[in-house]
Coordinates of C-alpha atoms and ligand atoms in Angstrom, one line a residue:
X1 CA -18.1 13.4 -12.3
X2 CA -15.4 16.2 -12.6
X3 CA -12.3 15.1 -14.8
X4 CA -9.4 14.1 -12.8
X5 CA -6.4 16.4 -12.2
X6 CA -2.8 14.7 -12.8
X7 CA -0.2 15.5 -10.5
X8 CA 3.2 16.1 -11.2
X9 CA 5.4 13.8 -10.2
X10 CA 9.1 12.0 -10.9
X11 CA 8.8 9.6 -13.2
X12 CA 11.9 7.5 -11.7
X13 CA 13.7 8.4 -8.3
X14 CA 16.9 7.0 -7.0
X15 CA 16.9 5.5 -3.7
X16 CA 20.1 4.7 -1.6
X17 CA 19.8 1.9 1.5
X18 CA 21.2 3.0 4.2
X19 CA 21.1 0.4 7.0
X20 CA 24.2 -1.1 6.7
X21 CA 25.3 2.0 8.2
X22 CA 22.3 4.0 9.9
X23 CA 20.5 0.9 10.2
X24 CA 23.6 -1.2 11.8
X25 CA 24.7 1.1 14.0
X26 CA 21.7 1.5 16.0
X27 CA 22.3 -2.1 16.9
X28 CA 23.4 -2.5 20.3
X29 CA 24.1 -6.7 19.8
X30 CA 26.9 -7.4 17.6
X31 CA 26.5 -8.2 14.3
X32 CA 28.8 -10.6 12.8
X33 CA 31.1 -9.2 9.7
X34 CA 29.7 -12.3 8.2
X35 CA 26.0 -11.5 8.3
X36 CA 26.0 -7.6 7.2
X37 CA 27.6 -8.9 3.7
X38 CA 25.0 -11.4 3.6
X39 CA 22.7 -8.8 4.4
X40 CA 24.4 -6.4 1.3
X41 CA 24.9 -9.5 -0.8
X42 CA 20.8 -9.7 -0.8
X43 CA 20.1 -5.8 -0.4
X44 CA 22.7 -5.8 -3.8
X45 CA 20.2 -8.7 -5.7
X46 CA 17.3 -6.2 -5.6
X47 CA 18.5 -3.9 -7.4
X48 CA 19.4 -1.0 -5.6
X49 CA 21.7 0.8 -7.4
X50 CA 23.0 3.0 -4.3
X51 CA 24.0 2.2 -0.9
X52 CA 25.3 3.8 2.6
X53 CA 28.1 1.2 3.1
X54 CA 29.2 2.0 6.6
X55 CA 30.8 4.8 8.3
X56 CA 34.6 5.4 9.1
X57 CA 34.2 7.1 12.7
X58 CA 36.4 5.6 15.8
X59 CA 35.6 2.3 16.4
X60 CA 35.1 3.6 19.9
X61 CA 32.8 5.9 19.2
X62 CA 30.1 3.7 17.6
X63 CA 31.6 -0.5 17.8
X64 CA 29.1 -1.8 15.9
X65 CA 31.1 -0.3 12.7
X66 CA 34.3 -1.4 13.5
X67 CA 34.9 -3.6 10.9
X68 CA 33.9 -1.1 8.0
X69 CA 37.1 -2.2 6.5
X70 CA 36.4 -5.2 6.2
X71 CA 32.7 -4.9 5.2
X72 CA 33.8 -2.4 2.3
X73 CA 36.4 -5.3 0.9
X74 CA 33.7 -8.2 0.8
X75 CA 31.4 -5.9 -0.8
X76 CA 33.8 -4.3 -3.5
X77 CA 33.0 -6.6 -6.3
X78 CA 29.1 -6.2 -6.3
X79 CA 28.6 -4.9 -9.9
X80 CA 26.2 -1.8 -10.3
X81 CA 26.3 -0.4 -7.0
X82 CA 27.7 3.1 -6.0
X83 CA 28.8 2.9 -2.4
X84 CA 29.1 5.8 -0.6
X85 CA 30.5 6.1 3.1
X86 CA 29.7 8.6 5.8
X87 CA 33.4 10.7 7.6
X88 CA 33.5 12.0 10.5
X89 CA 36.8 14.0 9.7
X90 CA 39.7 13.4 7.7
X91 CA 41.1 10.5 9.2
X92 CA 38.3 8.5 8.7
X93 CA 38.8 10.0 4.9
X94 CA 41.2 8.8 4.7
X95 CA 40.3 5.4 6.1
X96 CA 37.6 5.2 3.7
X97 CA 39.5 6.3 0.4
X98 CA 42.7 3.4 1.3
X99 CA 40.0 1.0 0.9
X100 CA 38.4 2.1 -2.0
X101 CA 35.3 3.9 -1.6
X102 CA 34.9 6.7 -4.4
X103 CA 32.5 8.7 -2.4
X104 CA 32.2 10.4 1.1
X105 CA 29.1 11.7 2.8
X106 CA 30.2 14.5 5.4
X107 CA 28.0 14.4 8.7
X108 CA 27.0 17.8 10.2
X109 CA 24.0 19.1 12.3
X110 CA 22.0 22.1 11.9
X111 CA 22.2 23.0 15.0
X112 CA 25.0 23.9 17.3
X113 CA 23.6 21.5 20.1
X114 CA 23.1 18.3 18.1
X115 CA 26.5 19.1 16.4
X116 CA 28.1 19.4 20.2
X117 CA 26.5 16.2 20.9
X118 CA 27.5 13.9 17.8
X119 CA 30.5 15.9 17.2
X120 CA 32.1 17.8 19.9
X121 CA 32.0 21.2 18.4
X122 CA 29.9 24.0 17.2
X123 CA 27.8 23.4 13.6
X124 CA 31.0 25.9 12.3
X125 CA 33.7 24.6 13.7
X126 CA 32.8 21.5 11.8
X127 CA 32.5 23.3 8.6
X128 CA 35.7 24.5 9.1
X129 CA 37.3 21.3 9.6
X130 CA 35.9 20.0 5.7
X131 CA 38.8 21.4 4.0
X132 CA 41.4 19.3 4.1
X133 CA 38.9 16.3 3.8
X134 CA 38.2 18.0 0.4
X135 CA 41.8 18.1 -0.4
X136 CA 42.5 14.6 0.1
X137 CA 39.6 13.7 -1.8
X138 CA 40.3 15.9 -4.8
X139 CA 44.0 14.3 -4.7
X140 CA 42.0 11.0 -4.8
X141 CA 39.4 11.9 -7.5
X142 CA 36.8 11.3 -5.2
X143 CA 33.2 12.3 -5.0
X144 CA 32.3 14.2 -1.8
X145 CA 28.6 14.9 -0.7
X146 CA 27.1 17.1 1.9
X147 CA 24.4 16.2 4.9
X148 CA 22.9 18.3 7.2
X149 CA 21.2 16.5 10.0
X150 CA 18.5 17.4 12.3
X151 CA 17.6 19.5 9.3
X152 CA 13.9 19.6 10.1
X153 CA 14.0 19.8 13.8
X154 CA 16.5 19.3 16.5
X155 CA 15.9 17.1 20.0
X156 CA 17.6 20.2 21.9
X157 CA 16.4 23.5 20.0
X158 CA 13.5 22.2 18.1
X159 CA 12.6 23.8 14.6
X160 CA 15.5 24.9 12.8
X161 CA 15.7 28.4 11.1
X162 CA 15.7 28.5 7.8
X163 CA 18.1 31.1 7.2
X164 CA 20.2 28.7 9.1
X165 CA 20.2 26.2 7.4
X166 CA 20.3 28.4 4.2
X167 CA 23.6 29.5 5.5
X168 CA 25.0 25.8 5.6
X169 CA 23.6 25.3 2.4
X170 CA 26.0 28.3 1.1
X171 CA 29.0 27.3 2.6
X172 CA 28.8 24.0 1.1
X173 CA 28.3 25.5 -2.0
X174 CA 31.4 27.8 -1.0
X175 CA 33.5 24.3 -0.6
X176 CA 32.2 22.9 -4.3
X177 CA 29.4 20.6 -3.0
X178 CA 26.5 20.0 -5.2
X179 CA 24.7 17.4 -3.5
X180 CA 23.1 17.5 0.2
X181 CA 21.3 15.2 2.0
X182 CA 18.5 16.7 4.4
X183 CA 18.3 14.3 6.9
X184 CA 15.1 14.5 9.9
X185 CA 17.1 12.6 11.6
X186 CA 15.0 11.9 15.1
X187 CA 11.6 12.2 12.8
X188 CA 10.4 15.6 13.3
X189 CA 9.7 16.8 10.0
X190 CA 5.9 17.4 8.8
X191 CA 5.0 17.5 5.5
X192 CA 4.1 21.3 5.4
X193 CA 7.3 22.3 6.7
X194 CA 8.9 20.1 4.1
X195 CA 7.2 21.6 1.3
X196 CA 7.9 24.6 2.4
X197 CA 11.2 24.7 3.2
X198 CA 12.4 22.2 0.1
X199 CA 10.7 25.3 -1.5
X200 CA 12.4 27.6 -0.1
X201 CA 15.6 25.8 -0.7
X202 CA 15.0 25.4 -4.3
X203 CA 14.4 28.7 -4.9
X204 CA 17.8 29.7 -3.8
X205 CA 19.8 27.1 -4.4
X206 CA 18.2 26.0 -8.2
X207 CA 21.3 23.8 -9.3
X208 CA 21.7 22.4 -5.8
X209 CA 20.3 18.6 -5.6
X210 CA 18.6 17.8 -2.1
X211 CA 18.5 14.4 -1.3
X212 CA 15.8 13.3 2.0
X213 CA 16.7 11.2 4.5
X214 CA 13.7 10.3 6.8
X215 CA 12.8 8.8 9.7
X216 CA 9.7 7.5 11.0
X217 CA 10.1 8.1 14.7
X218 CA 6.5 10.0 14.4
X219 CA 4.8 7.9 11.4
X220 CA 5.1 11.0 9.0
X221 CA 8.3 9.9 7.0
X222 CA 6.1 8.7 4.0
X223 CA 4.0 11.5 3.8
X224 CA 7.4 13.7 4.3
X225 CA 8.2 12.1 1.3
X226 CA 5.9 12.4 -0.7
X227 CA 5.8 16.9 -0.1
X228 CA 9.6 16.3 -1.0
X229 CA 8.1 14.5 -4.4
X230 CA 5.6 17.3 -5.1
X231 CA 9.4 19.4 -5.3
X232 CA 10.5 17.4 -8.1
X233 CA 12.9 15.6 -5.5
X234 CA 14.6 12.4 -7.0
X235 CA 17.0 11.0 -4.4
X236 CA 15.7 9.2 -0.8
X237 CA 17.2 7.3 1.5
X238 CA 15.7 4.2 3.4
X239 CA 16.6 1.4 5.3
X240 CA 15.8 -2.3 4.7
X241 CA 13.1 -3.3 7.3
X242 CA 13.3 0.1 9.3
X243 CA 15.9 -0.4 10.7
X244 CA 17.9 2.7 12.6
X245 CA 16.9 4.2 15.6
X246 CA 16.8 7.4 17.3
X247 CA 18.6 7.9 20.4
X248 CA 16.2 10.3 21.7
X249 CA 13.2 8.1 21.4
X250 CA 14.3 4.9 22.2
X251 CA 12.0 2.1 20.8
X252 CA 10.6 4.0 18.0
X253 CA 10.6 3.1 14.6
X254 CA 13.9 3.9 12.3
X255 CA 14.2 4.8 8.8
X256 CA 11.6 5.3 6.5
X257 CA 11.7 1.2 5.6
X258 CA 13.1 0.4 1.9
X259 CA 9.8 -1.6 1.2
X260 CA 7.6 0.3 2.4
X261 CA 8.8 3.1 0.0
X262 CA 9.2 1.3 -3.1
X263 CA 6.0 0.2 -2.2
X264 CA 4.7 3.3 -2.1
X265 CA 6.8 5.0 -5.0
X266 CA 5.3 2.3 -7.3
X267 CA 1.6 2.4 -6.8
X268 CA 2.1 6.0 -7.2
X269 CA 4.1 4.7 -10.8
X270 CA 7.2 6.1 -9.7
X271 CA 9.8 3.9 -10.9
X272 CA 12.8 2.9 -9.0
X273 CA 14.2 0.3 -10.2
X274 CA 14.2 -1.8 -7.3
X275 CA 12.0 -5.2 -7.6
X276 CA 9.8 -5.0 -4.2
X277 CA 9.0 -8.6 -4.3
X278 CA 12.6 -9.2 -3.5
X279 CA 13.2 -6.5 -1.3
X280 CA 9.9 -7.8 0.9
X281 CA 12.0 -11.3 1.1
X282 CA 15.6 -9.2 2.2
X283 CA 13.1 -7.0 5.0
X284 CA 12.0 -10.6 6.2
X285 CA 15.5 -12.2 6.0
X286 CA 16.8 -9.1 7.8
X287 CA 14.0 -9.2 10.6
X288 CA 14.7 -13.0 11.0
X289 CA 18.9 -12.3 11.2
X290 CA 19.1 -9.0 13.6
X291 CA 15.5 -10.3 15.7
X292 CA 13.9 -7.4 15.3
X293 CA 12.7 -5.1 12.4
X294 CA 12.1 -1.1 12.7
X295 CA 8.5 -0.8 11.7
X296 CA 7.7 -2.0 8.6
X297 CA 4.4 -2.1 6.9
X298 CA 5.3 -4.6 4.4
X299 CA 6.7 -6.8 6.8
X300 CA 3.1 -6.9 9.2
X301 CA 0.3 -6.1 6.1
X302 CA 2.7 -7.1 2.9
X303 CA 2.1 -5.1 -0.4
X304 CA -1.6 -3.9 -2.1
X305 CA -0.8 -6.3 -4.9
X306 CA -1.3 -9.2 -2.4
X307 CA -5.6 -9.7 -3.0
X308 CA -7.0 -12.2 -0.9
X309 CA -9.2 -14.9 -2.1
X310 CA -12.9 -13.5 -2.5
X311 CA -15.7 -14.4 -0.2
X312 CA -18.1 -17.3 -2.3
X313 CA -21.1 -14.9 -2.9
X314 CA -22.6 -18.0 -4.1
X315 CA -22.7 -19.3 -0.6
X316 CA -24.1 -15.9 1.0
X317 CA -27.1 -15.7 -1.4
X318 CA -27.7 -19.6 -1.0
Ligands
ZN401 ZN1 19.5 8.7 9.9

């Protein structure tokens, strides 16, 4: 037999959950202020170290997140957590900065259709509008991070160019960012394209750090993460139990679920620091409180560790 060839991987990733806000708000039923801190309280025992609080948008624009207030102030006192929050603009900035959150995520799409859509404006024109939300947050010391959805592909234009979205890279850059997330957010990514274009990226942008966010919509969000890995990437995004959506597919599966990659990460021996056995128990808490789960393989097949008990060969030679 040939001797094995290691692959070079990250020894230890960071992941961030992201359903109390990606998750959440692709909940049309109403969930109780009460139950998405029970849900964080448990998410916050496993050992995540990061987490997607909520997002301060109009509560008209997405009601399921209208009490991020209040969700942010009965979370505040979980030790060892960075929360982060996603802003629309600089009201909700500012929203999220009076209550105490120490880091922003700005939302914007690749393309100029998605950003029309979930924005009202053109992919610049939203650019544009980032300065003063950087202003407030410098007079606030706050952290501010970049995003670029439909990074990978977009419902409305399809693949994105990458000198496109090598030009939004740049003027992120331009306003002081130095981390983006690249988010495939209606699942469209393949792993090629991310290897390639995380490549690409990379090459140009060497001090830049690229976060992945990734959906499942099309089953290839764990394979998606894994090209990412192969780039040295450290920082994912997932959702407890899968949850999130995609309006453009409805009924198909949401986020890349939490489990299933710490699952994944540590068979590979990629640590995380997140103890699966107790994030299998939040996944099936979650499941059991919103009614449904997003596609979760740990939730249906539960983790390799899990041997059954071995057929009596005794009785089969007998
Ligand atoms: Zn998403």
């Amino acid at each position: 037999m040939s001797t094995l060839t290691n692959l070079e991987l990250p020894a230890k990733v960071v992941i961030c959950e992201v359903a109390p806000r990606d998750g959440f708000q692709a909940e049309n039923e109403w969930i109780p202020t009460e139950d998405k801190i029970k849900i964080i309280k448990k998410l916050a025992g496993t050992g995540i170290q990061s987490m997607e609080i909520t997002s301060f948008v109009h509560p008209k624009a997405i009601p399921q997140l209208r009490d991020a207030e209040e969700v942010v102030r009965q979370s505040q006192d979980l030790a060892g957590i960075a929360f982060r929050a996603l802003v629309p603009n600089v009201k909700g900035a500012q929203r999220a900065i009076d209550v105490g959150i120490k880091k922003l995520k700005l939302m914007l799409s690749a393309t100029d259709s998605h950003s029309i859509s979930n924005a009202n404006c053109l992919t610049e024109e939203a650019m544009n509008g980032f300065n003063p939300i950087f202003e407030l947050a410098a007079k606030h010391g706050v952290k501010v991070g970049g995003s670029i959805s439909v990074a990978f592909g977009c419902p409305y234009e399809g693949k994105v160019p990458l000198e496109r979205l090598a030009h939004i890279v740049e003027r992120y850059i331009n306003l002081g960012i130095e981390e983006i997330s690249l988010a495939d957010s209606t699942g469209m990514a393949n792993p090629r394209q991310v290897y390639e274009t995380l490549g690409a990226l990379k090459a140009n942008f060497p001090t830049m750090t690229f976060s992945m966010h990734l959906h499942n919509t099309r089953g290839m969000a764990l394979a998606n993460a894994f090209a990412a890995l192969e780039h040295g990437i450290t920082h994912f995004d997932s959702s407890i139990a899968g949850l999130g959506g995609c309006p453009y597919a409805p009924g198909a599966t949401g986020n890349i679920a939490s489990e299933d990659l710490v699952h994944a990460f540590s068979e590979m021996g990629i640590e995380t620091g997140i103890n699966l056995e107790e994030l299998i128990k939040t996944a099936k808490y979650v499941k059991q409180v919103i009614g449904h789960d997003g596609g979760s393989y740990m939730l249906q097949a539960g983790p390799c560790s899990q041997l059954h008990a071995k057929p009596k060969i005794q009785e089969k030679l007998g």
